mmCIF file with all atom_site columns, C-alpha atoms in Angstrom:
data_model
loop_
_atom_site.group_PDB
_atom_site.id
_atom_site.type_symbol
_atom_site.label_atom_id
_atom_site.label_alt_id
_atom_site.label_comp_id
_atom_site.label_asym_id
_atom_site.label_entity_id
_atom_site.label_seq_id
_atom_site.pdbx_PDB_ins_code
_atom_site.Cartn_x
_atom_site.Cartn_y
_atom_site.Cartn_z
_atom_site.occupancy
_atom_site.B_iso_or_equiv
_atom_site.pdbx_formal_charge
_atom_site.auth_seq_id
_atom_site.auth_comp_id
_atom_site.auth_asym_id
_atom_site.auth_atom_id
_atom_site.pdbx_PDB_model_num
ATOM 1   C CA . MET A 1 1   ? 41.153 -42.672 -89.470  1.00 0.00 ? 123 MET A CA 1
ATOM 2   C CA . GLU A 1 2   ? 43.460 -45.385 -90.879  1.00 0.00 ? 124 GLU A CA 1
ATOM 3   C CA . THR A 1 3   ? 42.768 -46.248 -94.429  1.00 0.00 ? 125 THR A CA 1
ATOM 4   C CA . THR A 1 4   ? 44.523 -47.719 -97.408  1.00 0.00 ? 126 THR A CA 1
ATOM 5   C CA . GLY A 1 5   ? 43.697 -47.402 -101.077 1.00 0.00 ? 127 GLY A CA 1
ATOM 6   C CA . THR A 1 6   ? 43.204 -44.669 -103.572 1.00 0.00 ? 128 THR A CA 1
ATOM 7   C CA . SER A 1 7   ? 42.350 -41.129 -102.592 1.00 0.00 ? 129 SER A CA 1
ATOM 8   C CA . ALA A 1 8   ? 38.823 -41.619 -103.976 1.00 0.00 ? 130 ALA A CA 1
ATOM 9   C CA . GLU A 1 9   ? 38.380 -44.561 -101.595 1.00 0.00 ? 131 GLU A CA 1
ATOM 10  C CA . VAL A 1 10  ? 39.684 -42.502 -98.694  1.00 0.00 ? 132 VAL A CA 1
ATOM 11  C CA . CYS A 1 11  ? 37.201 -39.706 -99.514  1.00 0.00 ? 133 CYS A CA 1
ATOM 12  C CA . ALA A 1 12  ? 34.303 -42.181 -99.800  1.00 0.00 ? 134 ALA A CA 1
ATOM 13  C CA . GLN A 1 13  ? 35.244 -43.639 -96.393  1.00 0.00 ? 135 GLN A CA 1
ATOM 14  C CA . ASP A 1 14  ? 35.467 -40.143 -94.876  1.00 0.00 ? 136 ASP A CA 1
ATOM 15  C CA . VAL A 1 15  ? 32.075 -39.288 -96.207  1.00 0.00 ? 137 VAL A CA 1
ATOM 16  C CA . GLU A 1 16  ? 30.664 -42.576 -94.978  1.00 0.00 ? 138 GLU A CA 1
ATOM 17  C CA . THR A 1 17  ? 31.963 -41.833 -91.477  1.00 0.00 ? 139 THR A CA 1
ATOM 18  C CA . LEU A 1 18  ? 30.565 -38.305 -91.666  1.00 0.00 ? 140 LEU A CA 1
ATOM 19  C CA . TYR A 1 19  ? 27.244 -39.699 -92.913  1.00 0.00 ? 141 TYR A CA 1
ATOM 20  C CA . GLN A 1 20  ? 26.968 -42.298 -90.061  1.00 0.00 ? 142 GLN A CA 1
ATOM 21  C CA . ALA A 1 21  ? 27.862 -39.800 -87.431  1.00 0.00 ? 143 ALA A CA 1
ATOM 22  C CA . ASN A 1 22  ? 25.564 -36.972 -88.634  1.00 0.00 ? 144 ASN A CA 1
ATOM 23  C CA . HIS A 1 23  ? 22.791 -38.256 -90.914  1.00 0.00 ? 145 HIS A CA 1
ATOM 24  C CA . ARG A 1 24  ? 20.116 -38.636 -88.187  1.00 0.00 ? 146 ARG A CA 1
ATOM 25  C CA . TRP A 1 25  ? 20.916 -35.193 -86.779  1.00 0.00 ? 147 TRP A CA 1
ATOM 26  C CA . LEU A 1 26  ? 20.870 -33.558 -90.223  1.00 0.00 ? 148 LEU A CA 1
ATOM 27  C CA . SER A 1 27  ? 17.593 -35.158 -91.204  1.00 0.00 ? 149 SER A CA 1
ATOM 28  C CA . GLY A 1 28  ? 16.016 -33.786 -87.970  1.00 0.00 ? 150 GLY A CA 1
ATOM 29  C CA . TRP A 1 29  ? 17.526 -30.375 -88.587  1.00 0.00 ? 151 TRP A CA 1
ATOM 30  C CA . LEU A 1 30  ? 16.102 -30.319 -92.125  1.00 0.00 ? 152 LEU A CA 1
ATOM 31  C CA . ARG A 1 31  ? 12.675 -31.717 -90.993  1.00 0.00 ? 153 ARG A CA 1
ATOM 32  C CA . ALA A 1 32  ? 12.386 -28.808 -88.577  1.00 0.00 ? 154 ALA A CA 1
ATOM 33  C CA . ARG A 1 33  ? 12.878 -26.371 -91.476  1.00 0.00 ? 155 ARG A CA 1
ATOM 34  C CA . LEU A 1 34  ? 10.880 -28.151 -94.154  1.00 0.00 ? 156 LEU A CA 1
ATOM 35  C CA . GLY A 1 35  ? 8.070  -29.770 -92.161  1.00 0.00 ? 157 GLY A CA 1
ATOM 36  C CA . SER A 1 36  ? 8.252  -32.909 -94.282  1.00 0.00 ? 158 SER A CA 1
ATOM 37  C CA . ARG A 1 37  ? 10.176 -36.037 -93.466  1.00 0.00 ? 159 ARG A CA 1
ATOM 38  C CA . ALA A 1 38  ? 10.408 -37.076 -97.141  1.00 0.00 ? 160 ALA A CA 1
ATOM 39  C CA . ASP A 1 39  ? 11.756 -33.673 -98.271  1.00 0.00 ? 161 ASP A CA 1
ATOM 40  C CA . ALA A 1 40  ? 14.169 -33.619 -95.299  1.00 0.00 ? 162 ALA A CA 1
ATOM 41  C CA . ASP A 1 41  ? 15.490 -37.108 -96.171  1.00 0.00 ? 163 ASP A CA 1
ATOM 42  C CA . ASP A 1 42  ? 15.936 -36.064 -99.797  1.00 0.00 ? 164 ASP A CA 1
ATOM 43  C CA . LEU A 1 43  ? 17.842 -32.944 -98.928  1.00 0.00 ? 165 LEU A CA 1
ATOM 44  C CA . ALA A 1 44  ? 19.997 -34.799 -96.339  1.00 0.00 ? 166 ALA A CA 1
ATOM 45  C CA . GLN A 1 45  ? 21.017 -37.213 -99.141  1.00 0.00 ? 167 GLN A CA 1
ATOM 46  C CA . ASP A 1 46  ? 21.654 -34.288 -101.473 1.00 0.00 ? 168 ASP A CA 1
ATOM 47  C CA . THR A 1 47  ? 23.823 -32.689 -98.732  1.00 0.00 ? 169 THR A CA 1
ATOM 48  C CA . PHE A 1 48  ? 26.088 -35.745 -98.480  1.00 0.00 ? 170 PHE A CA 1
ATOM 49  C CA . ILE A 1 49  ? 26.249 -36.020 -102.264 1.00 0.00 ? 171 ILE A CA 1
ATOM 50  C CA . ARG A 1 50  ? 27.330 -32.398 -102.368 1.00 0.00 ? 172 ARG A CA 1
ATOM 51  C CA . VAL A 1 51  ? 30.074 -33.144 -99.758  1.00 0.00 ? 173 VAL A CA 1
ATOM 52  C CA . LEU A 1 52  ? 31.250 -36.037 -101.832 1.00 0.00 ? 174 LEU A CA 1
ATOM 53  C CA . CYS A 1 53  ? 31.426 -33.875 -104.998 1.00 0.00 ? 175 CYS A CA 1
ATOM 54  C CA . LEU A 1 54  ? 33.116 -30.992 -103.274 1.00 0.00 ? 176 LEU A CA 1
ATOM 55  C CA . HIS A 1 55  ? 35.856 -33.226 -101.963 1.00 0.00 ? 177 HIS A CA 1
ATOM 56  C CA . ALA A 1 56  ? 36.207 -35.375 -105.071 1.00 0.00 ? 178 ALA A CA 1
ATOM 57  C CA . GLY A 1 57  ? 39.040 -37.752 -104.280 1.00 0.00 ? 179 GLY A CA 1
ATOM 58  C CA . LYS A 1 58  ? 40.424 -35.697 -101.424 1.00 0.00 ? 180 LYS A CA 1
ATOM 59  C CA . SER A 1 59  ? 40.455 -36.723 -97.741  1.00 0.00 ? 181 SER A CA 1
ATOM 60  C CA . ILE A 1 60  ? 38.120 -34.697 -95.568  1.00 0.00 ? 182 ILE A CA 1
ATOM 61  C CA . ALA A 1 61  ? 39.130 -32.948 -92.389  1.00 0.00 ? 183 ALA A CA 1
ATOM 62  C CA . ILE A 1 62  ? 36.231 -30.989 -91.010  1.00 0.00 ? 184 ILE A CA 1
ATOM 63  C CA . ARG A 1 63  ? 36.525 -29.364 -87.572  1.00 0.00 ? 185 ARG A CA 1
ATOM 64  C CA . GLU A 1 64  ? 32.809 -28.583 -87.085  1.00 0.00 ? 186 GLU A CA 1
ATOM 65  C CA . PRO A 1 65  ? 30.882 -31.208 -89.096  1.00 0.00 ? 187 PRO A CA 1
ATOM 66  C CA . LYS A 1 66  ? 27.435 -30.141 -87.977  1.00 0.00 ? 188 LYS A CA 1
ATOM 67  C CA . ALA A 1 67  ? 28.112 -26.472 -88.872  1.00 0.00 ? 189 ALA A CA 1
ATOM 68  C CA . TYR A 1 68  ? 29.610 -27.538 -92.184  1.00 0.00 ? 190 TYR A CA 1
ATOM 69  C CA . LEU A 1 69  ? 26.642 -29.772 -93.013  1.00 0.00 ? 191 LEU A CA 1
ATOM 70  C CA . ALA A 1 70  ? 24.116 -27.161 -91.869  1.00 0.00 ? 192 ALA A CA 1
ATOM 71  C CA . THR A 1 71  ? 25.731 -24.567 -94.186  1.00 0.00 ? 193 THR A CA 1
ATOM 72  C CA . ILE A 1 72  ? 25.450 -26.878 -97.184  1.00 0.00 ? 194 ILE A CA 1
ATOM 73  C CA . ALA A 1 73  ? 21.985 -28.041 -96.243  1.00 0.00 ? 195 ALA A CA 1
ATOM 74  C CA . GLY A 1 74  ? 20.831 -24.466 -95.603  1.00 0.00 ? 196 GLY A CA 1
ATOM 75  C CA . ARG A 1 75  ? 21.761 -23.538 -99.150  1.00 0.00 ? 197 ARG A CA 1
ATOM 76  C CA . LEU A 1 76  ? 19.866 -26.540 -100.460 1.00 0.00 ? 198 LEU A CA 1
ATOM 77  C CA . VAL A 1 77  ? 16.818 -25.505 -98.389  1.00 0.00 ? 199 VAL A CA 1
ATOM 78  C CA . THR A 1 78  ? 16.976 -22.062 -100.003 1.00 0.00 ? 200 THR A CA 1
ATOM 79  C CA . ASN A 1 79  ? 17.107 -23.668 -103.474 1.00 0.00 ? 201 ASN A CA 1
ATOM 80  C CA . PHE A 1 80  ? 14.303 -26.007 -102.531 1.00 0.00 ? 202 PHE A CA 1
ATOM 81  C CA . TYR A 1 81  ? 11.976 -23.128 -101.556 1.00 0.00 ? 203 TYR A CA 1
ATOM 82  C CA . ARG A 1 82  ? 13.041 -21.097 -104.618 1.00 0.00 ? 204 ARG A CA 1
ATOM 83  C CA . ARG A 1 83  ? 12.228 -24.103 -106.840 1.00 0.00 ? 205 ARG A CA 1
ATOM 84  C CA . GLN A 1 84  ? 8.814  -24.502 -105.209 1.00 0.00 ? 206 GLN A CA 1
ATOM 85  C CA . SER A 1 85  ? 8.087  -20.856 -105.701 1.00 0.00 ? 207 SER A CA 1
ATOM 86  C CA . ILE A 1 86  ? 8.987  -20.971 -109.376 1.00 0.00 ? 208 ILE A CA 1
ATOM 87  C CA . GLU A 1 87  ? 6.893  -24.156 -109.937 1.00 0.00 ? 209 GLU A CA 1
ATOM 88  C CA . ARG A 1 88  ? 3.925  -22.620 -108.017 1.00 0.00 ? 210 ARG A CA 1
ATOM 89  C CA . ALA A 1 89  ? 4.101  -19.447 -110.181 1.00 0.00 ? 211 ALA A CA 1
ATOM 90  C CA . TYR A 1 90  ? 4.220  -21.542 -113.345 1.00 0.00 ? 212 TYR A CA 1
ATOM 91  C CA . LEU A 1 91  ? 1.224  -23.590 -112.237 1.00 0.00 ? 213 LEU A CA 1
ATOM 92  C CA . GLU A 1 92  ? -0.689 -20.375 -111.553 1.00 0.00 ? 214 GLU A CA 1
ATOM 93  C CA . VAL A 1 93  ? 0.032  -19.168 -115.044 1.00 0.00 ? 215 VAL A CA 1
ATOM 94  C CA . LEU A 1 94  ? -1.055 -22.531 -116.473 1.00 0.00 ? 216 LEU A CA 1
ATOM 95  C CA . ALA A 1 95  ? -4.330 -22.304 -114.495 1.00 0.00 ? 217 ALA A CA 1
ATOM 96  C CA . THR A 1 96  ? -5.203 -19.070 -116.299 1.00 0.00 ? 218 THR A CA 1
ATOM 97  C CA . LEU A 1 97  ? -4.834 -20.581 -119.811 1.00 0.00 ? 219 LEU A CA 1
ATOM 98  C CA . PRO A 1 98  ? -7.818 -21.872 -121.758 1.00 0.00 ? 220 PRO A CA 1
ATOM 99  C CA . GLN A 1 99  ? -7.917 -25.678 -121.812 1.00 0.00 ? 221 GLN A CA 1
ATOM 100 C CA . ASP A 1 100 ? -6.927 -25.913 -125.513 1.00 0.00 ? 222 ASP A CA 1
ATOM 101 C CA . GLU A 1 101 ? -3.810 -23.779 -124.880 1.00 0.00 ? 223 GLU A CA 1
ATOM 102 C CA . ILE A 1 102 ? -2.364 -25.809 -122.038 1.00 0.00 ? 224 ILE A CA 1
ATOM 103 C CA . PRO A 1 103 ? 0.947  -27.359 -123.160 1.00 0.00 ? 225 PRO A CA 1
ATOM 104 C CA . SER A 1 104 ? 1.599  -31.089 -122.939 1.00 0.00 ? 226 SER A CA 1
ATOM 105 C CA . LEU A 1 105 ? 3.012  -32.565 -119.737 1.00 0.00 ? 227 LEU A CA 1
ATOM 106 C CA . GLU A 1 106 ? 6.381  -32.966 -121.503 1.00 0.00 ? 228 GLU A CA 1
ATOM 107 C CA . THR A 1 107 ? 6.405  -29.357 -122.581 1.00 0.00 ? 229 THR A CA 1
ATOM 108 C CA . GLN A 1 108 ? 5.410  -28.294 -119.072 1.00 0.00 ? 230 GLN A CA 1
ATOM 109 C CA . ALA A 1 109 ? 8.316  -30.265 -117.614 1.00 0.00 ? 231 ALA A CA 1
ATOM 110 C CA . LEU A 1 110 ? 10.715 -28.686 -120.075 1.00 0.00 ? 232 LEU A CA 1
ATOM 111 C CA . MET A 1 111 ? 9.387  -25.218 -119.259 1.00 0.00 ? 233 MET A CA 1
ATOM 112 C CA . ARG A 1 112 ? 9.813  -25.728 -115.531 1.00 0.00 ? 234 ARG A CA 1
ATOM 113 C CA . GLU A 1 113 ? 13.385 -26.964 -116.109 1.00 0.00 ? 235 GLU A CA 1
ATOM 114 C CA . ALA A 1 114 ? 14.188 -23.961 -118.292 1.00 0.00 ? 236 ALA A CA 1
ATOM 115 C CA . LEU A 1 115 ? 12.741 -21.552 -115.686 1.00 0.00 ? 237 LEU A CA 1
ATOM 116 C CA . LEU A 1 116 ? 14.828 -23.143 -112.983 1.00 0.00 ? 238 LEU A CA 1
ATOM 117 C CA . GLU A 1 117 ? 17.970 -22.915 -115.130 1.00 0.00 ? 239 GLU A CA 1
ATOM 118 C CA . ILE A 1 118 ? 17.261 -19.247 -115.818 1.00 0.00 ? 240 ILE A CA 1
ATOM 119 C CA . ASP A 1 119 ? 16.734 -18.628 -112.125 1.00 0.00 ? 241 ASP A CA 1
ATOM 120 C CA . GLN A 1 120 ? 20.084 -20.267 -111.344 1.00 0.00 ? 242 GLN A CA 1
ATOM 121 C CA . MET A 1 121 ? 21.819 -18.171 -113.996 1.00 0.00 ? 243 MET A CA 1
ATOM 122 C CA . LEU A 1 122 ? 20.422 -15.015 -112.473 1.00 0.00 ? 244 LEU A CA 1
ATOM 123 C CA . ASP A 1 123 ? 21.216 -16.079 -108.929 1.00 0.00 ? 245 ASP A CA 1
ATOM 124 C CA . GLY A 1 124 ? 24.384 -14.013 -108.570 1.00 0.00 ? 246 GLY A CA 1
ATOM 125 C CA . LEU A 1 125 ? 22.684 -10.757 -109.526 1.00 0.00 ? 247 LEU A CA 1
ATOM 126 C CA . GLY A 1 126 ? 21.086 -8.125  -107.303 1.00 0.00 ? 248 GLY A CA 1
ATOM 127 C CA . ALA A 1 127 ? 17.349 -8.131  -106.871 1.00 0.00 ? 249 ALA A CA 1
ATOM 128 C CA . LYS A 1 128 ? 16.663 -5.022  -109.040 1.00 0.00 ? 250 LYS A CA 1
ATOM 129 C CA . VAL A 1 129 ? 18.998 -6.299  -111.844 1.00 0.00 ? 251 VAL A CA 1
ATOM 130 C CA . LYS A 1 130 ? 17.207 -9.636  -111.841 1.00 0.00 ? 252 LYS A CA 1
ATOM 131 C CA . GLN A 1 131 ? 13.756 -8.021  -111.687 1.00 0.00 ? 253 GLN A CA 1
ATOM 132 C CA . ALA A 1 132 ? 14.562 -5.588  -114.530 1.00 0.00 ? 254 ALA A CA 1
ATOM 133 C CA . PHE A 1 133 ? 15.770 -8.496  -116.700 1.00 0.00 ? 255 PHE A CA 1
ATOM 134 C CA . LEU A 1 134 ? 12.710 -10.626 -115.995 1.00 0.00 ? 256 LEU A CA 1
ATOM 135 C CA . LEU A 1 135 ? 10.363 -7.756  -116.642 1.00 0.00 ? 257 LEU A CA 1
ATOM 136 C CA . ALA A 1 136 ? 12.074 -6.943  -119.918 1.00 0.00 ? 258 ALA A CA 1
ATOM 137 C CA . GLN A 1 137 ? 12.478 -10.460 -121.200 1.00 0.00 ? 259 GLN A CA 1
ATOM 138 C CA . PHE A 1 138 ? 9.382  -12.327 -119.941 1.00 0.00 ? 260 PHE A CA 1
ATOM 139 C CA . GLU A 1 139 ? 6.788  -9.661  -119.492 1.00 0.00 ? 261 GLU A CA 1
ATOM 140 C CA . GLU A 1 140 ? 8.122  -7.680  -122.440 1.00 0.00 ? 262 GLU A CA 1
ATOM 141 C CA . LEU A 1 141 ? 7.634  -4.392  -120.607 1.00 0.00 ? 263 LEU A CA 1
ATOM 142 C CA . PRO A 1 142 ? 9.183  -1.251  -122.114 1.00 0.00 ? 264 PRO A CA 1
ATOM 143 C CA . TYR A 1 143 ? 12.227 0.050   -120.263 1.00 0.00 ? 265 TYR A CA 1
ATOM 144 C CA . ALA A 1 144 ? 10.371 3.221   -119.295 1.00 0.00 ? 266 ALA A CA 1
ATOM 145 C CA . GLU A 1 145 ? 7.700  1.184   -117.476 1.00 0.00 ? 267 GLU A CA 1
ATOM 146 C CA . ILE A 1 146 ? 10.361 -0.964  -115.831 1.00 0.00 ? 268 ILE A CA 1
ATOM 147 C CA . ALA A 1 147 ? 12.144 2.173   -114.652 1.00 0.00 ? 269 ALA A CA 1
ATOM 148 C CA . GLU A 1 148 ? 8.869  3.483   -113.182 1.00 0.00 ? 270 GLU A CA 1
ATOM 149 C CA . ARG A 1 149 ? 8.154  0.204   -111.373 1.00 0.00 ? 271 ARG A CA 1
ATOM 150 C CA . LEU A 1 150 ? 11.658 -0.073  -109.923 1.00 0.00 ? 272 LEU A CA 1
ATOM 151 C CA . GLY A 1 151 ? 11.982 3.632   -109.117 1.00 0.00 ? 273 GLY A CA 1
ATOM 152 C CA . VAL A 1 152 ? 15.174 4.032   -111.156 1.00 0.00 ? 274 VAL A CA 1
ATOM 153 C CA . SER A 1 153 ? 16.158 5.938   -114.270 1.00 0.00 ? 275 SER A CA 1
ATOM 154 C CA . LEU A 1 154 ? 15.759 4.655   -117.792 1.00 0.00 ? 276 LEU A CA 1
ATOM 155 C CA . ARG A 1 155 ? 19.566 4.546   -118.151 1.00 0.00 ? 277 ARG A CA 1
ATOM 156 C CA . THR A 1 156 ? 19.796 2.376   -114.998 1.00 0.00 ? 278 THR A CA 1
ATOM 157 C CA . VAL A 1 157 ? 17.247 -0.083  -116.449 1.00 0.00 ? 279 VAL A CA 1
ATOM 158 C CA . LYS A 1 158 ? 19.356 -0.336  -119.624 1.00 0.00 ? 280 LYS A CA 1
ATOM 159 C CA . TYR A 1 159 ? 22.417 -0.979  -117.512 1.00 0.00 ? 281 TYR A CA 1
ATOM 160 C CA . TYR A 1 160 ? 20.595 -3.611  -115.403 1.00 0.00 ? 282 TYR A CA 1
ATOM 161 C CA . VAL A 1 161 ? 19.339 -5.552  -118.459 1.00 0.00 ? 283 VAL A CA 1
ATOM 162 C CA . ALA A 1 162 ? 22.754 -5.394  -120.173 1.00 0.00 ? 284 ALA A CA 1
ATOM 163 C CA . ARG A 1 163 ? 24.465 -6.562  -117.019 1.00 0.00 ? 285 ARG A CA 1
ATOM 164 C CA . ALA A 1 164 ? 22.033 -9.474  -116.662 1.00 0.00 ? 286 ALA A CA 1
ATOM 165 C CA . MET A 1 165 ? 22.570 -10.479 -120.315 1.00 0.00 ? 287 MET A CA 1
ATOM 166 C CA . VAL A 1 166 ? 26.315 -10.417 -119.920 1.00 0.00 ? 288 VAL A CA 1
ATOM 167 C CA . HIS A 1 167 ? 26.006 -12.453 -116.746 1.00 0.00 ? 289 HIS A CA 1
ATOM 168 C CA . CYS A 1 168 ? 23.778 -15.020 -118.436 1.00 0.00 ? 290 CYS A CA 1
ATOM 169 C CA . CYS A 1 169 ? 26.146 -15.357 -121.381 1.00 0.00 ? 291 CYS A CA 1
ATOM 170 C CA . ALA A 1 170 ? 29.110 -15.799 -119.042 1.00 0.00 ? 292 ALA A CA 1
ATOM 171 C CA . MET A 1 171 ? 27.211 -18.455 -117.009 1.00 0.00 ? 293 MET A CA 1
ATOM 172 C CA . GLN A 1 172 ? 26.248 -20.336 -120.196 1.00 0.00 ? 294 GLN A CA 1
ATOM 173 C CA . GLU A 1 173 ? 29.844 -20.295 -121.524 1.00 0.00 ? 295 GLU A CA 1
ATOM 174 C CA . SER A 1 174 ? 31.184 -21.619 -118.234 1.00 0.00 ? 296 SER A CA 1
ATOM 175 C CA . SER A 1 175 ? 28.784 -24.571 -118.170 1.00 0.00 ? 297 SER A CA 1
#
């Protein structure tokens, strides 16, 4: 590819070439996994935006573009389903509330956003560590009950919750 200009322009041209060559394929690949053309198109766009951000100002040389795009898109699909699951669970909780206790739409949107941020913060933790933290913080279960539910010792629950707290603090400081 022969280009002139700044490195940001080179990168944008590289991504444009990648986009033109693979967008239709990627949208179809995503549609097969999501079952929705609109969601597939959104995630295809998000994939190329992610590529642009990952290579900020650097020229792109990708040997296997479809595999590279499928890897990025696959992660976005995972995040998409996780987000849907969190939102569905939140709506289920709202449905159980008496009408006069249902928060405003603005508060609901803020709560969904906060839940998604918490989920992202906990993403790097193991399943039991994440579960112990959520049970302690959101369901306010005593550590003994959490230990029983998870089939671990009380000491292990304390370790899990402390590890999750440290992880969340580190994630918050880095952002």
